[in-house]
Short mmCIF file of C-alpha atoms in Angstrom, two decimals:
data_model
loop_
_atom_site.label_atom_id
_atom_site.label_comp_id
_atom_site.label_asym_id
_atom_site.label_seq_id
_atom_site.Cartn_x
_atom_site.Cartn_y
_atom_site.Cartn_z
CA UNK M 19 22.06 -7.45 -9.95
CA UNK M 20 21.87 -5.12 -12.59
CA UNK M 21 18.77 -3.41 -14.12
CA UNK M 22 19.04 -5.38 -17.37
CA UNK M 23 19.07 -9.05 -15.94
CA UNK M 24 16.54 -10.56 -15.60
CA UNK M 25 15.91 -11.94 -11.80
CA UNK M 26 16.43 -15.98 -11.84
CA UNK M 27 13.49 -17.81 -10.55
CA UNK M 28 10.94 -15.21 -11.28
CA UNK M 29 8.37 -15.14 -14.22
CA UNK M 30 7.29 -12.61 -16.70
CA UNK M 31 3.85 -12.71 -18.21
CA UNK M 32 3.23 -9.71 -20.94
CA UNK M 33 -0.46 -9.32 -22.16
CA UNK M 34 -1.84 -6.86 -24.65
CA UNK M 35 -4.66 -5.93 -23.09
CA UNK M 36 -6.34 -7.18 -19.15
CA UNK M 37 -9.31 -6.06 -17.59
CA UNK M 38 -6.69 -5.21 -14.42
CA UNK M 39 -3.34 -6.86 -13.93
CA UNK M 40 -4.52 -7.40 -10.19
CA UNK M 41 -7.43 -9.61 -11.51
CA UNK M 42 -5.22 -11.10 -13.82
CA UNK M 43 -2.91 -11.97 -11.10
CA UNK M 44 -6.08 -13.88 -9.19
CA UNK M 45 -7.20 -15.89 -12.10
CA UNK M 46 -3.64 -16.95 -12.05
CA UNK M 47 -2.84 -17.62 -8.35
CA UNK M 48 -3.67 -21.41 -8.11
CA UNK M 49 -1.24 -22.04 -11.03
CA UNK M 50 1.91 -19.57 -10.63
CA UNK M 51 4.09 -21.12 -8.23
CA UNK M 52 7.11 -19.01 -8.54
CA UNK M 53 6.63 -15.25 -8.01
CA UNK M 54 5.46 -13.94 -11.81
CA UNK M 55 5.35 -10.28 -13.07
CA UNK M 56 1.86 -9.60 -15.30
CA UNK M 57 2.62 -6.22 -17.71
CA UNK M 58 0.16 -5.76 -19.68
CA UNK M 59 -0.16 -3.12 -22.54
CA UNK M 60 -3.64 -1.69 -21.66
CA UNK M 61 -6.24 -2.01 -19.24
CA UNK M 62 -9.84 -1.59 -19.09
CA UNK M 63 -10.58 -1.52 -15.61
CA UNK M 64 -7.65 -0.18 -13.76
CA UNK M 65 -7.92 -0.05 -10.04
CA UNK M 66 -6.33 2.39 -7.97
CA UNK M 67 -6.74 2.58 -3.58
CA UNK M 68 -10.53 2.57 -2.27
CA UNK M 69 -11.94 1.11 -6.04
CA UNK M 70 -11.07 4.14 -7.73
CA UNK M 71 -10.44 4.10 -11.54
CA UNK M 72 -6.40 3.91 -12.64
CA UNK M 73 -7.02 5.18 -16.29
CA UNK M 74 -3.98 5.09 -17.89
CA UNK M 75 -3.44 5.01 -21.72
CA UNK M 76 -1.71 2.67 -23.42
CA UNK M 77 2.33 3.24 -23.15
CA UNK M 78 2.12 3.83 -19.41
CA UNK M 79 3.10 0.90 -17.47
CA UNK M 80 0.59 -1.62 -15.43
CA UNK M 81 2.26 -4.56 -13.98
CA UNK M 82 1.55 -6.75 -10.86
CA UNK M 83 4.01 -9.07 -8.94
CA UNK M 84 2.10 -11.80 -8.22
CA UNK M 85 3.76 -13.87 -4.92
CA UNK M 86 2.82 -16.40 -2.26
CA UNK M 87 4.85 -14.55 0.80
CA UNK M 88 5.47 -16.31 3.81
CA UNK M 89 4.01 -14.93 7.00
CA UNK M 90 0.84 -13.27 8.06
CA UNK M 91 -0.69 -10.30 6.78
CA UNK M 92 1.16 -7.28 8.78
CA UNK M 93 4.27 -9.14 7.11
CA UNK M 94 2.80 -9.34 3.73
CA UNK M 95 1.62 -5.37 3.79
CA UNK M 96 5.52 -4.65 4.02
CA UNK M 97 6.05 -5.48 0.60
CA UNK M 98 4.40 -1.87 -0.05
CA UNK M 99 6.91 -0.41 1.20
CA UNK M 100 9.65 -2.65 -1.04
CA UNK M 101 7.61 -1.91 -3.99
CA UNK M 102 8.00 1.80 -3.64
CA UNK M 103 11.26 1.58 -3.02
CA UNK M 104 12.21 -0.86 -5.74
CA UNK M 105 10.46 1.51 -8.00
CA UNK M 106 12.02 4.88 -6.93
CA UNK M 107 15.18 2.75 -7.29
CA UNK M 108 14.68 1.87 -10.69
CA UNK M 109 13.11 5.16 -12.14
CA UNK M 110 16.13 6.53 -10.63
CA UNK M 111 18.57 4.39 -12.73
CA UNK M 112 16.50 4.54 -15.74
CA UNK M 113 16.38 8.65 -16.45
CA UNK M 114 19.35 9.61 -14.18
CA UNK M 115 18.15 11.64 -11.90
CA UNK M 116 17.92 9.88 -8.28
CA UNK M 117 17.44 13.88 -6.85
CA UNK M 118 14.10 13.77 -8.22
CA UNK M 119 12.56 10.39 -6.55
CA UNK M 120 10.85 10.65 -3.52
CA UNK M 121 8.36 8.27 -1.47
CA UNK M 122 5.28 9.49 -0.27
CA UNK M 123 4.00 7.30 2.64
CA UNK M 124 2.30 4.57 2.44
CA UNK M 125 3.61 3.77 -1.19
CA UNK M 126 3.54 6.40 -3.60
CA UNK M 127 6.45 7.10 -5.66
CA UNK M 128 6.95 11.06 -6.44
CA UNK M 129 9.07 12.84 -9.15
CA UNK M 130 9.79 16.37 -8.91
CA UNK M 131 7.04 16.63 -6.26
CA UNK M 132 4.14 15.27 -8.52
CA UNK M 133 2.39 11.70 -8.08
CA UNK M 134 4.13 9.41 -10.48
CA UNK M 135 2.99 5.90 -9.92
CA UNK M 136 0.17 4.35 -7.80
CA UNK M 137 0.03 1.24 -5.71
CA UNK M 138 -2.49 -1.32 -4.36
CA UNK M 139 -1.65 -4.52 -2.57
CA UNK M 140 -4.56 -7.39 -2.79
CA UNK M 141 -3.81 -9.80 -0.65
CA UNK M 142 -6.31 -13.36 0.03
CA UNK M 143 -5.23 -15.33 3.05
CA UNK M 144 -6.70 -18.40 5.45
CA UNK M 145 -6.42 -19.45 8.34
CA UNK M 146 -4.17 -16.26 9.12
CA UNK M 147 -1.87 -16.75 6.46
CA UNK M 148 -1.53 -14.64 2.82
CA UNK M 149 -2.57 -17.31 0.24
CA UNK M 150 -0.98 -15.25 -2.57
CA UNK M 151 -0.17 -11.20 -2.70
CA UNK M 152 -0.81 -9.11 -5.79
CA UNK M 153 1.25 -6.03 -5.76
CA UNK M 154 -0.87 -3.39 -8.37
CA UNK M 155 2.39 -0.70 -9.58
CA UNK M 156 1.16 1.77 -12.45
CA UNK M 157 3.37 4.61 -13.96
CA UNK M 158 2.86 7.62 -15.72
CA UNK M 159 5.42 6.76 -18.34
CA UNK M 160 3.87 8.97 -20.71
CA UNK M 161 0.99 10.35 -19.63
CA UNK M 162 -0.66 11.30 -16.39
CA UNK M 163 -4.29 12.32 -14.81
CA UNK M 164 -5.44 15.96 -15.68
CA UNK M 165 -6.38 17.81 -12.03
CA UNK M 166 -9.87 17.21 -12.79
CA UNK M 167 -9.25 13.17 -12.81
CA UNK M 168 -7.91 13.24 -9.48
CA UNK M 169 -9.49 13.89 -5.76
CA UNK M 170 -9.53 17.33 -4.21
CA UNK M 171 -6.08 18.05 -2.52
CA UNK M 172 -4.35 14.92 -4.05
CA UNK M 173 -0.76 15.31 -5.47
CA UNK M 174 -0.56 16.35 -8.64
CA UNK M 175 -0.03 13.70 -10.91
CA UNK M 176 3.00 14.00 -13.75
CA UNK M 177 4.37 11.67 -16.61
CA UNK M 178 8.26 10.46 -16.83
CA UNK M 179 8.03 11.97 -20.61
CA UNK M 180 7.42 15.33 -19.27
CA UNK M 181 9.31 15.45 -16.20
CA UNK M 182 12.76 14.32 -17.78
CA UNK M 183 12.24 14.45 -21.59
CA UNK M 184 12.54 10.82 -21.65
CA UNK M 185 10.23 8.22 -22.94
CA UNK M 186 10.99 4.75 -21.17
CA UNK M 187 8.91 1.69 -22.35
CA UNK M 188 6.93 -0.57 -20.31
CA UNK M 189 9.31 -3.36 -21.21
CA UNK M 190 12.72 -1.76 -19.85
CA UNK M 191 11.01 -0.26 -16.85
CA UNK M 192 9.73 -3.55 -16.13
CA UNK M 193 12.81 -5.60 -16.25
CA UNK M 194 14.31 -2.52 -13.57
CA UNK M 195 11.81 -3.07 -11.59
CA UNK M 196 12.15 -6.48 -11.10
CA UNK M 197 15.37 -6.77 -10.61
CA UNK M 198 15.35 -3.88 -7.54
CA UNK M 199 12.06 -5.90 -6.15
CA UNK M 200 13.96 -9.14 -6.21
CA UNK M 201 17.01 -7.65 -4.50
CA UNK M 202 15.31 -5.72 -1.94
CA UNK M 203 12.94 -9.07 -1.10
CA UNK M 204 15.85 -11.14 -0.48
CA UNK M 205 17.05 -8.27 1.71
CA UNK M 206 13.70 -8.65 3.49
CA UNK M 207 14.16 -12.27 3.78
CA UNK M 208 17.69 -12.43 5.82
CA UNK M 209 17.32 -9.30 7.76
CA UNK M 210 13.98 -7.99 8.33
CA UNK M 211 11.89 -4.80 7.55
CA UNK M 212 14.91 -2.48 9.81
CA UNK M 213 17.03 -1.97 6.39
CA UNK M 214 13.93 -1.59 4.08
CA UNK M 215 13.21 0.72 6.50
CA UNK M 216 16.44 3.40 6.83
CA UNK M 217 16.33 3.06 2.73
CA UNK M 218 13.03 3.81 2.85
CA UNK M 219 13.23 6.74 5.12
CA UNK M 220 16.11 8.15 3.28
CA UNK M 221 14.12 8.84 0.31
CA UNK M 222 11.00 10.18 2.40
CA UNK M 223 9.07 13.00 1.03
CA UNK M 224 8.24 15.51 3.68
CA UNK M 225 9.90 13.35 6.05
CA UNK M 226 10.62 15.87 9.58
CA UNK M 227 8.13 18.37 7.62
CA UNK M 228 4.29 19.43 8.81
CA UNK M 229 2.06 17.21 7.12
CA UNK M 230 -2.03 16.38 7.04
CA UNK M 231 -3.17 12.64 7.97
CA UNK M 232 -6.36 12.24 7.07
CA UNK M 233 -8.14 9.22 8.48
CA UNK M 234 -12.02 9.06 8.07
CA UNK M 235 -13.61 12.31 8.32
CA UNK M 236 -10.41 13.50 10.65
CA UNK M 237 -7.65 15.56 10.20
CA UNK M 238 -4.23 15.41 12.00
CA UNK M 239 -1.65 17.91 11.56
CA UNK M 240 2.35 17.58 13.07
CA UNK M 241 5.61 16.83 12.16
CA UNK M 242 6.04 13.62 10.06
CA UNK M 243 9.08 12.38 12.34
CA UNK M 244 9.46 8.27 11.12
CA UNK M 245 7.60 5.32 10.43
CA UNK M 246 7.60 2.95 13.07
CA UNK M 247 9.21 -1.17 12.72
CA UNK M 248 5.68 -2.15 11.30
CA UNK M 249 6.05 0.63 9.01
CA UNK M 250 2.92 2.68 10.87
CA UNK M 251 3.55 6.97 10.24
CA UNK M 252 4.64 8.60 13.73
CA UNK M 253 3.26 11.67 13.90
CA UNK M 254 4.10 14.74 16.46
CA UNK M 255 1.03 16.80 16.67
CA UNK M 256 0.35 19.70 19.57
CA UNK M 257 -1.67 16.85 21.43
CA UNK M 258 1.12 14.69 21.06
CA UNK M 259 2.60 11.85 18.82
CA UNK M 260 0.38 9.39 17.11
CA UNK M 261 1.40 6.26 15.46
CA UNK M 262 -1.12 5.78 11.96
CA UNK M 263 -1.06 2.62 10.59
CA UNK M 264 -3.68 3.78 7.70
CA UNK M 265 -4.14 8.08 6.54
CA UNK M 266 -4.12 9.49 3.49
CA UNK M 267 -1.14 12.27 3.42
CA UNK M 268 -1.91 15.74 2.27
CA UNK M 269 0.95 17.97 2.16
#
């Protein structure tokens, strides 16, 4: 599938202006039945991990995929790792220069070593099922966070425009993305996480490098050697090797 067709059997919503494509996405759960795309041109209360605020001016990109996955949860939190992927995939094809992408576990996408996109999957399930998945993507298309924006020892965040000299909008980054999504979920569907997984890994930032996992008020240091089948970090530390399913990653 190439980055200019559109995926069949998805839809495309595009909005001027949302409170947060995530809400948007959960007003519209009961009546999208197909998995749906929601870009939207600004937002006024962008969302980023732990309720923190996504500001992003208008001419950045804020999209959610809004889906009804099959499985549980622990299935349905996989698709952060297909989002990252499908992302680094596309901003690779888009500004020619794959060398530049890496992923940052859980599911940040990196360009030239600075934070270029966030991610947040809202999920709301019963009966131990996922009723319908929003997966949250913004991009610094052409603009990103000053240091002072940002929490202490987070990656420092850059725009496309000023990495690569390229302005990319919304629109064609969109139609990218959703074509690398729907290729890499139908992947996912016939074999598993395993080959999400080795593409995944092969774009790894820091990946057999000494890394900081935070989680809560503690820190781990060791090698970042993999991520396991459930897509949990496995680190090597002097006290030995820890599998994280949650840590924020300081390098």
């Amino acid at each position: 599938m190439s980055a200019d067709a559109w995926p069949e059997g998805v839809g495309r919503i595009l909005l001027d202006t949302t409170d947060s494509t995530n809400l948007e996405a959960a007003r519209r759960a009961a009546s999208c039945t197909e998995p749906t795309w929601i870009l939207a041109g600004f937002q006024t209360g962008g969302r980023g991990r732990r309720a923190r605020p996504w500001v992003s001016p208008r001419g950045n990109f804020h999209a959610t995929l809004l889906m009804h996955p099959k499985g549980g949860p622990a299935q349905a939190a996989l698709r952060s790792f297909i989002a990252s992927l499908a992302l680094g995939e596309a901003l690779a094809q888009l500004t020619g220069t794959p060398e530049a992408i890496r992923l940052k576990w859980p599911n940040d996408v990196l360009l030239n070593g600075g934070k270029v996109s966030g991610i947040l999957l809202e999920s709301l399930g019963t009966q131990g099922g996922v009723d319908h998945l929003a997966v949250g993507i913004g991009v610094n298309l052409i603009a990103a966070p000053t240091p002072d924006q940002v929490e202490a020892r987070a990656v420092t965040p850059v725009s496309v425009l000023a990495e690569t000299g390229q302005r990319l909008a919304p629109e064609t980054l969109l139609t990218a993305l959703a074509a690398a999504f729907a290729r890499l979920e139908a992947e996912f569907a016939a074999h598993g996480f395993a080959p999400i997984r080795e593409r995944w890994l092969a774009r790894a930032a820091r990946l057999g490098e000494r890394i900081v996992a935070r989680t809560g008020t503690i820190n781990h240091e060791g090698i970042f050697e993999t991520i396991d089948a459930t897509g949990a970090l496995v680190l090597r530390t002097d006290a030995g090797t820890l599998t994280l399913p949650a840590a924020d990653i300081h390098f």
